[in-house]
mmCIF file of C-alpha atoms in Angstrom:
data_model
loop_
_atom_site.group_PDB
_atom_site.id
_atom_site.type_symbol
_atom_site.label_atom_id
_atom_site.label_comp_id
_atom_site.label_asym_id
_atom_site.label_seq_id
_atom_site.Cartn_x
_atom_site.Cartn_y
_atom_site.Cartn_z
ATOM 1 C CA GLN A 749 95.244 -169.873 -43.299
ATOM 2 C CA ASN A 750 96.005 -166.320 -43.446
ATOM 3 C CA ARG A 751 93.575 -165.822 -46.059
ATOM 4 C CA SER A 752 90.818 -167.114 -43.919
ATOM 5 C CA ARG A 753 92.041 -165.322 -41.017
ATOM 6 C CA ASP A 754 91.961 -161.867 -43.203
ATOM 7 C CA ASP A 755 88.442 -163.052 -44.417
ATOM 8 C CA ALA A 756 87.431 -163.779 -41.171
ATOM 9 C CA HIS A 757 88.727 -160.574 -40.026
ATOM 10 C CA LEU A 758 87.118 -158.968 -42.922
ATOM 11 C CA LEU A 759 83.996 -160.382 -42.209
ATOM 12 C CA TRP A 760 84.396 -159.518 -38.566
ATOM 13 C CA LEU A 761 84.884 -156.087 -39.625
ATOM 14 C CA SER A 762 82.105 -156.339 -42.027
ATOM 15 C CA ALA A 763 79.798 -157.225 -39.517
ATOM 16 C CA GLY A 764 81.044 -154.508 -37.296
ATOM 17 C CA TRP A 765 80.464 -152.233 -39.965
ATOM 18 C CA GLU A 766 77.005 -153.276 -40.201
ATOM 19 C CA GLU A 767 76.242 -152.910 -36.392
ATOM 20 C CA ALA A 768 77.963 -149.896 -36.365
ATOM 21 C CA GLN A 769 75.683 -148.645 -39.070
ATOM 22 C CA ARG A 770 72.865 -150.308 -37.716
ATOM 23 C CA ARG A 771 73.859 -148.590 -34.285
ATOM 24 C CA ALA A 772 74.549 -145.793 -36.404
ATOM 25 C CA ALA A 773 70.778 -145.988 -38.256
ATOM 26 C CA VAL A 774 69.055 -146.653 -34.608
ATOM 27 C CA GLU A 775 70.994 -143.309 -33.095
ATOM 28 C CA ALA A 776 69.722 -141.354 -36.147
ATOM 29 C CA ARG A 777 66.342 -142.575 -35.933
ATOM 30 C CA ARG A 778 66.186 -142.097 -32.058
ATOM 31 C CA GLU A 779 67.523 -138.489 -32.468
ATOM 32 C CA ALA A 780 65.078 -138.050 -35.519
ATOM 33 C CA GLU A 781 62.470 -139.027 -32.936
ATOM 34 C CA ALA A 782 64.130 -137.011 -30.264
ATOM 35 C CA ALA A 783 63.847 -134.363 -32.566
ATOM 36 C CA ALA A 784 60.570 -135.005 -33.887
ATOM 37 C CA LEU A 785 59.250 -134.998 -30.384
ATOM 38 C CA GLU A 786 61.047 -131.910 -29.150
ATOM 39 C CA GLU A 787 59.400 -130.251 -32.618
ATOM 40 C CA GLN A 788 56.057 -131.845 -31.216
ATOM 41 C CA ARG A 789 56.819 -130.662 -27.780
ATOM 42 C CA ARG A 790 57.482 -126.895 -29.083
ATOM 43 C CA ALA A 791 54.643 -126.756 -31.372
ATOM 44 C CA ILE A 792 52.688 -127.748 -28.803
ATOM 45 C CA ALA A 793 54.076 -125.184 -26.376
ATOM 46 C CA ALA A 794 53.845 -122.765 -29.542
ATOM 47 C CA GLU A 795 50.228 -123.687 -29.676
ATOM 48 C CA ALA A 796 49.321 -123.493 -25.675
ATOM 49 C CA GLU A 797 51.224 -120.295 -25.869
ATOM 50 C CA ALA A 798 49.078 -119.166 -28.912
ATOM 51 C CA LYS A 799 45.892 -120.486 -27.325
ATOM 52 C CA LEU A 800 46.944 -118.765 -23.771
ATOM 53 C CA ALA A 801 47.620 -115.381 -26.236
ATOM 54 C CA CYS A 802 44.225 -115.458 -27.675
ATOM 55 C CA GLU A 803 42.435 -116.187 -24.489
ATOM 56 C CA ARG A 804 44.154 -113.350 -22.829
ATOM 57 C CA ALA A 805 43.535 -111.230 -26.322
ATOM 58 C CA ALA A 806 40.208 -112.438 -25.678
ATOM 59 C CA LYS A 807 39.873 -111.669 -22.064
ATOM 60 C CA GLU A 808 41.672 -108.122 -22.522
ATOM 61 C CA ALA A 809 39.151 -107.671 -25.452
ATOM 62 C CA GLU A 810 36.331 -108.784 -23.584
ATOM 63 C CA ARG A 811 37.730 -106.565 -20.581
ATOM 64 C CA LEU A 812 37.628 -103.196 -22.836
ATOM 65 C CA ALA A 813 34.540 -104.191 -24.403
ATOM 66 C CA ALA A 814 33.273 -104.439 -20.632
ATOM 67 C CA GLU A 815 34.912 -101.024 -19.845
ATOM 68 C CA LYS A 816 33.535 -99.325 -22.935
ATOM 69 C CA GLN A 817 29.845 -100.774 -22.274
ATOM 70 C CA ALA A 818 30.638 -99.622 -18.743
ATOM 71 C CA ARG A 819 31.382 -96.030 -19.861
ATOM 72 C CA ALA A 820 28.540 -96.367 -22.586
ATOM 73 C CA ASP A 821 26.091 -97.252 -19.829
ATOM 74 C CA ALA A 822 27.497 -94.475 -17.235
ATOM 75 C CA ARG A 823 26.768 -91.912 -20.226
ATOM 76 C CA ALA A 824 23.639 -93.076 -20.673
ATOM 77 C CA ALA A 825 22.592 -93.494 -17.538
ATOM 78 C CA ALA A 826 24.428 -89.812 -17.016
ATOM 79 C CA ALA A 827 22.160 -88.683 -20.162
ATOM 80 C CA ALA A 828 18.953 -90.104 -18.785
ATOM 81 C CA ARG A 829 19.894 -88.197 -15.093
ATOM 82 C CA ASN A 830 20.540 -84.919 -17.124
ATOM 83 C CA ALA A 831 17.430 -85.485 -19.173
ATOM 84 C CA ALA A 832 15.400 -86.481 -15.756
ATOM 85 C CA MET A 833 16.664 -82.994 -14.332
ATOM 86 C CA ALA A 834 15.756 -81.337 -17.610
ATOM 87 C CA GLU A 835 12.231 -82.226 -17.149
ATOM 88 C CA GLU A 836 11.748 -81.866 -13.584
ATOM 89 C CA GLU A 837 13.625 -78.317 -14.420
ATOM 90 C CA ARG A 838 11.032 -77.741 -17.152
ATOM 91 C CA ARG A 839 8.041 -78.944 -14.920
ATOM 92 C CA LYS A 840 9.288 -76.979 -12.153
ATOM 93 C CA GLU A 841 9.630 -73.773 -14.815
ATOM 94 C CA GLU A 842 5.861 -74.626 -16.293
ATOM 95 C CA ALA A 843 4.550 -74.403 -12.427
ATOM 96 C CA ALA A 844 5.975 -71.586 -11.345
ATOM 97 C CA LYS A 845 5.036 -69.463 -14.549
ATOM 98 C CA LYS A 846 1.477 -70.948 -13.926
ATOM 99 C CA ARG A 847 1.833 -70.001 -10.554
ATOM 100 C CA ALA A 848 3.316 -66.479 -11.688
ATOM 101 C CA GLU A 849 -0.151 -66.507 -14.546
ATOM 102 C CA GLU A 850 -2.451 -67.434 -11.943
ATOM 103 C CA GLU A 851 -0.838 -64.590 -9.333
ATOM 104 C CA ARG A 852 -0.948 -62.350 -12.082
ATOM 105 C CA ALA A 853 -4.347 -63.197 -13.019
ATOM 106 C CA LYS A 854 -5.589 -62.827 -9.499
ATOM 107 C CA LEU A 855 -3.912 -59.437 -9.247
ATOM 108 C CA LEU A 856 -5.614 -58.270 -12.406
ATOM 109 C CA ALA A 857 -9.133 -59.428 -11.420
ATOM 110 C CA LYS A 858 -8.384 -57.926 -7.876
ATOM 111 C CA ALA A 859 -7.367 -54.583 -9.597
ATOM 112 C CA ALA A 860 -10.410 -54.912 -11.931
ATOM 113 C CA GLU A 861 -12.713 -55.311 -8.617
ATOM 114 C CA GLN A 862 -10.686 -52.515 -7.071
ATOM 115 C CA LYS A 863 -11.365 -50.330 -10.168
ATOM 116 C CA ALA A 864 -15.020 -51.631 -10.062
ATOM 117 C CA ALA A 865 -15.125 -50.650 -6.383
ATOM 118 C CA LYS A 866 -13.790 -47.212 -6.973
ATOM 119 C CA LYS A 867 -16.146 -46.591 -9.958
ATOM 120 C CA GLU A 868 -18.951 -47.756 -8.239
ATOM 121 C CA ALA A 869 -17.992 -45.761 -5.263
ATOM 122 C CA LYS A 870 -17.530 -42.745 -7.586
ATOM 123 C CA GLU A 871 -20.776 -43.045 -8.986
ATOM 124 C CA LYS A 872 -22.238 -43.377 -5.747
ATOM 125 C CA ASN A 873 -20.553 -40.340 -4.425
ATOM 126 C CA GLN A 874 -21.731 -38.497 -7.579
ATOM 127 C CA LYS A 875 -25.326 -39.716 -7.593
ATOM 128 C CA ALA A 876 -24.738 -38.468 -3.751
ATOM 129 C CA LYS A 877 -23.328 -35.040 -4.461
ATOM 130 C CA LYS A 878 -26.223 -34.604 -7.287
ATOM 131 C CA ALA A 879 -28.364 -35.939 -4.660
ATOM 132 C CA LYS A 880 -26.973 -33.225 -2.053
ATOM 133 C CA SER A 881 -27.095 -30.262 -4.948
ATOM 134 C CA LYS A 882 -30.620 -31.427 -5.691
ATOM 135 C CA PHE A 883 -31.415 -31.024 -2.031
ATOM 136 C CA LYS A 884 -29.427 -27.847 -1.869
ATOM 137 C CA LEU A 885 -31.299 -26.581 -4.956
ATOM 138 C CA GLU A 886 -34.352 -27.523 -3.148
ATOM 139 C CA GLU A 887 -33.247 -26.026 0.091
ATOM 140 C CA GLU A 888 -31.988 -22.903 -2.120
ATOM 141 C CA ARG A 889 -35.595 -23.107 -4.024
ATOM 142 C CA ARG A 890 -37.202 -22.914 -0.803
ATOM 143 C CA VAL A 891 -35.331 -20.444 0.897
ATOM 144 C CA GLN A 892 -35.860 -18.114 -2.005
ATOM 145 C CA GLU A 893 -39.656 -18.621 -2.086
ATOM 146 C CA ALA A 894 -39.898 -17.821 1.791
ATOM 147 C CA ALA A 895 -37.454 -15.060 1.108
ATOM 148 C CA GLU A 896 -39.870 -14.200 -1.581
ATOM 149 C CA LEU A 897 -42.714 -14.686 0.417
ATOM 150 C CA ARG A 898 -41.626 -12.484 2.984
ATOM 151 C CA MET A 899 -40.941 -9.759 0.615
ATOM 152 C CA GLU A 900 -44.275 -10.012 -0.736
ATOM 153 C CA GLN A 901 -45.801 -10.264 2.928
ATOM 154 C CA GLU A 902 -43.327 -7.382 3.503
ATOM 155 C CA LYS A 903 -44.705 -5.345 0.503
ATOM 156 C CA ALA A 904 -48.448 -6.641 1.460
ATOM 157 C CA ALA A 905 -47.865 -5.371 5.089
ATOM 158 C CA GLN A 906 -46.651 -2.024 3.750
ATOM 159 C CA LEU A 907 -48.945 -1.610 1.221
ATOM 160 C CA ALA A 908 -51.673 -2.575 3.839
ATOM 161 C CA GLY A 909 -49.895 0.005 6.116
ATOM 162 C CA GLU A 910 -49.651 2.488 3.545
ATOM 163 C CA GLN A 911 -53.532 1.653 2.639
ATOM 164 C CA GLU A 912 -54.423 2.173 6.153
ATOM 165 C CA ALA A 913 -52.603 5.370 6.586
ATOM 166 C CA ARG A 914 -54.547 6.574 3.467
ATOM 167 C CA ARG A 915 -57.672 5.361 5.337
ATOM 168 C CA VAL A 916 -56.414 6.682 8.535
ATOM 169 C CA GLU A 917 -55.585 9.790 6.586
ATOM 170 C CA THR A 918 -58.621 9.732 4.547
ATOM 171 C CA ALA A 919 -60.748 9.349 7.716
ATOM 172 C CA LYS A 920 -59.174 12.129 9.308
ATOM 173 C CA ARG A 921 -59.656 14.496 6.708
ATOM 174 C CA GLU A 922 -63.230 13.369 6.355
ATOM 175 C CA ALA A 923 -63.252 13.852 10.076
ATOM 176 C CA ALA A 924 -61.786 17.077 9.855
ATOM 177 C CA ALA A 925 -63.984 18.184 7.212
ATOM 178 C CA ARG A 926 -66.554 17.290 9.083
ATOM 179 C CA ASP A 927 -65.677 18.836 12.027
ATOM 180 C CA GLY A 928 -64.943 21.660 9.578
ATOM 181 C CA ALA A 929 -68.362 21.693 8.232
ATOM 182 C CA THR A 930 -69.814 21.313 11.554
ATOM 183 C CA GLY A 931 -68.150 23.909 13.147
ATOM 184 C CA ARG A 932 -69.443 26.221 10.077
ATOM 185 C CA ALA A 933 -72.793 25.524 10.226
ATOM 186 C CA ALA A 934 -73.001 25.894 13.791
ATOM 187 C CA PRO A 935 -72.209 30.029 13.772
ATOM 188 C CA GLN A 936 -74.969 30.159 10.826
ATOM 189 C CA GLN A 937 -77.616 28.395 13.412
#
């Protein structure tokens, strides 16, 4: 009877042991499942964190790329503005240069025109002087001719006076001679 009680007790102990083992196995399985779930949760969280980190990195990269592009666009716009300003400045310089050349050409043309006018005036003046000189020469020639004519007239008048005086003298002599001859002839008669 003791033996059967020990056997029963052993059986009961054995059953308890098995139950304990079963419970321990269930507990271990639960712990393993819980650990697996925790690990899975951590993995999911790590994956989500990694995904968020990737998204943040992608957004940061996009932001940096956008900033870089904005800076590049700003530099390109500034370069375009500078190029446009330089082109405008070049056009202004060309226009100013063209105006200066046109003004210079006008001044040269005006100077040439003035020079031609001066030359023409000088030539006219010289022609007038020559004409005056010719007039003066003609006047001098006339005066000289008139003076020569007067001298010739005076000479002719002097000659005529001398001839008249000689004729008168001759006539007087002849008259005196006649008178003398008449006076000599009268006593003879």
